[in-house]
Amino acid sequence: MVTELQKKLEQVAAVQAKLAGRVVERPVDSGSVRVVAAVDVSYRKNLARAALVLCTFPDCEVLGSKTAVVDVTFPYIPTYFFLRETRPVLMVLRGEEFDVLLIEGHGRAHPRGYGLASHIGLLVGRPTIGVAKGPLRGAPEGSFRRMGKAYVSVGHLIDLESAVRIIEPLLEGGYPKPLRLADRLSKRETL
């Protein structure tokens, strides 16, 4: 018997597959990138805490940071992560300027070719790179590149080769420094 939640998730999956067709992959000149933004979200009970870190590129000098705390409105369901994280991510991004956005989550490296990084990229209209700590089962072949401890994929308005060129100088200890800082900030008050 199909539950109401399963029906809704099937509908969402169909929308994800359709939106995947709107993702644009194109080269980005890393020489034109001055500011990289990184966002991560952590959870405590019924609260989501999104953290944003803005860094210079390529040397990753911290320009600023902030957090936003919102109520959790959707449970964690694998491959439907974007339903849980979109609201806190958009809250923390509001009013910020940057050239490229790094999202802790997948983009094209998603079974339906449309993860959190693609969704946020479509919504904010900026080059967006998905960075995750592991691949998803069923991700399309060639949709990600492993770099150190990170799995990098296209979010939106960037191609995989450009994403790799932007992530490479930001790696510190095998993971992009801006995301490491955002992760730390999402779990406490200061960097």
Short mmCIF file of C-alpha atoms in Angstrom, two decimals:
data_model
loop_
_atom_site.label_atom_id
_atom_site.label_comp_id
_atom_site.label_asym_id
_atom_site.label_seq_id
_atom_site.Cartn_x
_atom_site.Cartn_y
_atom_site.Cartn_z
CA MET A 1 0.00 0.00 0.00
CA VAL A 2 1.37 3.40 -1.03
CA THR A 3 1.36 6.00 1.74
CA GLU A 4 0.51 9.67 1.29
CA LEU A 5 4.17 10.57 1.88
CA GLN A 6 5.31 8.11 -0.81
CA LYS A 7 2.86 9.68 -3.28
CA LYS A 8 4.17 13.16 -2.50
CA LEU A 9 7.78 12.03 -2.83
CA GLU A 10 7.03 10.48 -6.22
CA GLN A 11 5.57 13.82 -7.32
CA VAL A 12 8.63 15.66 -5.99
CA ALA A 13 10.93 13.20 -7.79
CA ALA A 14 9.11 13.93 -11.06
CA VAL A 15 9.58 17.67 -10.50
CA GLN A 16 13.28 17.13 -9.68
CA ALA A 17 13.77 15.20 -12.91
CA LYS A 18 12.06 18.01 -14.85
CA LEU A 19 14.07 20.76 -13.13
CA ALA A 20 17.30 18.88 -13.88
CA GLY A 21 16.69 19.87 -17.50
CA ARG A 22 16.94 23.55 -16.50
CA VAL A 23 20.42 23.23 -14.99
CA VAL A 24 22.97 25.03 -17.15
CA GLU A 25 26.53 23.74 -17.40
CA ARG A 26 29.02 26.24 -18.78
CA PRO A 27 32.65 27.22 -18.25
CA VAL A 28 33.49 29.79 -15.59
CA ASP A 29 36.78 31.68 -15.84
CA SER A 30 38.38 31.19 -12.41
CA GLY A 31 40.36 34.39 -13.02
CA SER A 32 37.10 36.35 -12.80
CA VAL A 33 36.22 34.87 -9.39
CA ARG A 34 36.95 37.22 -6.48
CA VAL A 35 34.53 36.09 -3.74
CA VAL A 36 33.51 32.54 -2.89
CA ALA A 37 30.57 31.89 -0.58
CA ALA A 38 30.17 28.60 1.30
CA VAL A 39 27.04 27.38 3.08
CA ASP A 40 26.47 24.49 5.46
CA VAL A 41 23.55 23.62 7.74
CA SER A 42 23.57 21.78 11.06
CA TYR A 43 20.65 20.59 13.15
CA ARG A 44 19.82 20.64 16.81
CA LYS A 45 16.44 19.24 17.83
CA ASN A 46 13.86 21.08 15.67
CA LEU A 47 16.18 23.89 14.58
CA ALA A 48 18.33 24.26 11.49
CA ARG A 49 21.32 26.58 11.73
CA ALA A 50 22.67 27.70 8.36
CA ALA A 51 26.12 29.26 8.23
CA LEU A 52 27.60 31.38 5.46
CA VAL A 53 31.30 32.16 5.06
CA LEU A 54 32.56 34.60 2.42
CA CYS A 55 36.20 34.24 1.33
CA THR A 56 38.51 35.82 -1.18
CA PHE A 57 39.55 33.62 -4.07
CA PRO A 58 41.97 31.89 -4.40
CA ASP A 59 43.69 32.60 -1.05
CA CYS A 60 40.56 32.19 1.11
CA GLU A 61 40.90 35.20 3.37
CA VAL A 62 37.65 35.40 5.35
CA LEU A 63 35.64 38.49 4.36
CA GLY A 64 32.62 37.83 6.53
CA SER A 65 30.25 35.29 7.98
CA LYS A 66 26.75 34.99 9.38
CA THR A 67 24.20 32.46 10.53
CA ALA A 68 20.45 32.04 10.32
CA VAL A 69 18.37 29.78 12.55
CA VAL A 70 15.00 28.47 11.36
CA ASP A 71 12.56 25.78 12.39
CA VAL A 72 12.98 22.44 10.65
CA THR A 73 9.95 21.94 8.41
CA PHE A 74 10.80 18.67 6.65
CA PRO A 75 12.32 15.39 7.87
CA TYR A 76 15.60 14.01 6.59
CA ILE A 77 14.85 11.71 3.65
CA PRO A 78 17.79 10.58 1.47
CA THR A 79 17.79 12.15 -2.03
CA TYR A 80 15.17 14.71 -0.90
CA PHE A 81 17.67 16.74 1.11
CA PHE A 82 16.82 19.93 -0.80
CA LEU A 83 13.34 19.95 0.77
CA ARG A 84 14.93 20.19 4.20
CA GLU A 85 17.77 22.64 3.50
CA THR A 86 16.48 25.13 0.93
CA ARG A 87 14.78 27.46 3.42
CA PRO A 88 17.73 27.82 5.84
CA VAL A 89 20.21 28.21 2.97
CA LEU A 90 18.15 30.95 1.30
CA MET A 91 17.74 32.74 4.64
CA VAL A 92 21.49 32.94 5.22
CA LEU A 93 22.22 33.94 1.59
CA ARG A 94 19.75 36.83 1.60
CA GLY A 95 21.44 40.11 0.61
CA GLU A 96 24.91 38.64 0.07
CA GLU A 97 27.15 39.19 -2.97
CA PHE A 98 29.52 36.53 -4.28
CA ASP A 99 30.83 35.11 -7.55
CA VAL A 100 30.61 31.37 -6.82
CA LEU A 101 28.66 29.46 -4.18
CA LEU A 102 29.81 26.22 -2.57
CA ILE A 103 27.00 24.12 -1.08
CA GLU A 104 27.50 21.21 1.30
CA GLY A 105 25.46 18.76 -0.76
CA HIS A 106 25.20 17.27 -4.22
CA GLY A 107 24.28 18.91 -7.52
CA ARG A 108 24.26 16.83 -10.71
CA ALA A 109 25.77 13.91 -8.74
CA HIS A 110 22.27 12.93 -7.63
CA PRO A 111 20.19 9.95 -8.83
CA ARG A 112 17.78 12.37 -10.52
CA GLY A 113 20.54 14.78 -11.59
CA TYR A 114 19.18 17.50 -9.31
CA GLY A 115 20.40 17.82 -5.74
CA LEU A 116 20.51 20.69 -3.27
CA ALA A 117 23.33 22.55 -5.08
CA SER A 118 21.38 22.53 -8.35
CA HIS A 119 18.20 23.67 -6.63
CA ILE A 120 19.87 26.56 -4.81
CA GLY A 121 21.78 27.49 -7.97
CA LEU A 122 18.55 27.75 -9.95
CA LEU A 123 16.96 29.86 -7.21
CA VAL A 124 19.85 32.33 -6.73
CA GLY A 125 21.04 32.42 -10.35
CA ARG A 126 24.75 32.19 -9.50
CA PRO A 127 27.42 29.61 -10.34
CA THR A 128 26.99 26.90 -7.72
CA ILE A 129 29.16 23.91 -6.88
CA GLY A 130 27.99 20.89 -4.92
CA VAL A 131 30.51 19.46 -2.47
CA ALA A 132 29.81 16.33 -0.45
CA LYS A 133 31.72 13.91 1.76
CA GLY A 134 30.56 10.86 -0.21
CA PRO A 135 28.82 9.89 -3.44
CA LEU A 136 25.13 9.01 -3.61
CA ARG A 137 24.15 5.56 -4.84
CA GLY A 138 22.73 5.91 -8.33
CA ALA A 139 24.57 9.15 -9.21
CA PRO A 140 25.15 9.35 -12.97
CA GLU A 141 28.60 8.26 -14.08
CA GLY A 142 30.91 11.20 -14.68
CA SER A 143 28.69 13.57 -12.67
CA PHE A 144 31.27 14.19 -9.95
CA ARG A 145 35.00 14.32 -9.34
CA ARG A 146 36.70 13.17 -6.17
CA MET A 147 39.14 15.77 -4.86
CA GLY A 148 40.86 14.81 -1.62
CA LYS A 149 38.03 13.98 0.80
CA ALA A 150 35.43 15.87 -1.28
CA TYR A 151 33.09 14.81 -4.07
CA VAL A 152 32.56 17.81 -6.34
CA SER A 153 29.66 18.20 -8.77
CA VAL A 154 27.98 20.81 -10.92
CA GLY A 155 25.26 22.76 -9.18
CA HIS A 156 24.23 25.34 -11.81
CA LEU A 157 25.86 27.85 -14.21
CA ILE A 158 29.24 26.09 -14.08
CA ASP A 159 30.77 22.99 -15.68
CA LEU A 160 32.64 20.25 -13.84
CA GLU A 161 36.09 21.28 -15.10
CA SER A 162 35.55 24.86 -13.89
CA ALA A 163 34.26 23.58 -10.55
CA VAL A 164 37.41 21.48 -10.14
CA ARG A 165 39.65 24.49 -10.97
CA ILE A 166 37.86 26.60 -8.35
CA ILE A 167 37.87 23.94 -5.62
CA GLU A 168 41.52 22.94 -6.08
CA PRO A 169 43.20 26.01 -4.50
CA LEU A 170 40.62 26.01 -1.68
CA LEU A 171 41.47 22.49 -0.49
CA GLU A 172 42.92 22.34 2.99
CA GLY A 173 43.38 18.95 4.59
CA GLY A 174 41.54 17.39 1.64
CA TYR A 175 38.35 19.49 1.97
CA PRO A 176 37.49 23.03 0.79
CA LYS A 177 38.43 25.48 3.54
CA PRO A 178 35.36 27.74 3.10
CA LEU A 179 33.02 24.77 3.67
CA ARG A 180 35.05 23.57 6.64
CA LEU A 181 34.66 27.04 8.17
CA ALA A 182 30.92 27.13 7.38
CA ASP A 183 30.51 23.69 8.97
CA ARG A 184 32.31 24.88 12.11
CA LEU A 185 30.23 28.07 12.25
CA SER A 186 26.96 26.17 11.80
CA LYS A 187 27.78 24.21 14.95
CA ARG A 188 28.79 27.17 17.13
CA GLU A 189 28.60 30.93 17.37
CA THR A 190 31.97 32.01 15.93
CA LEU A 191 34.71 30.83 13.58
#
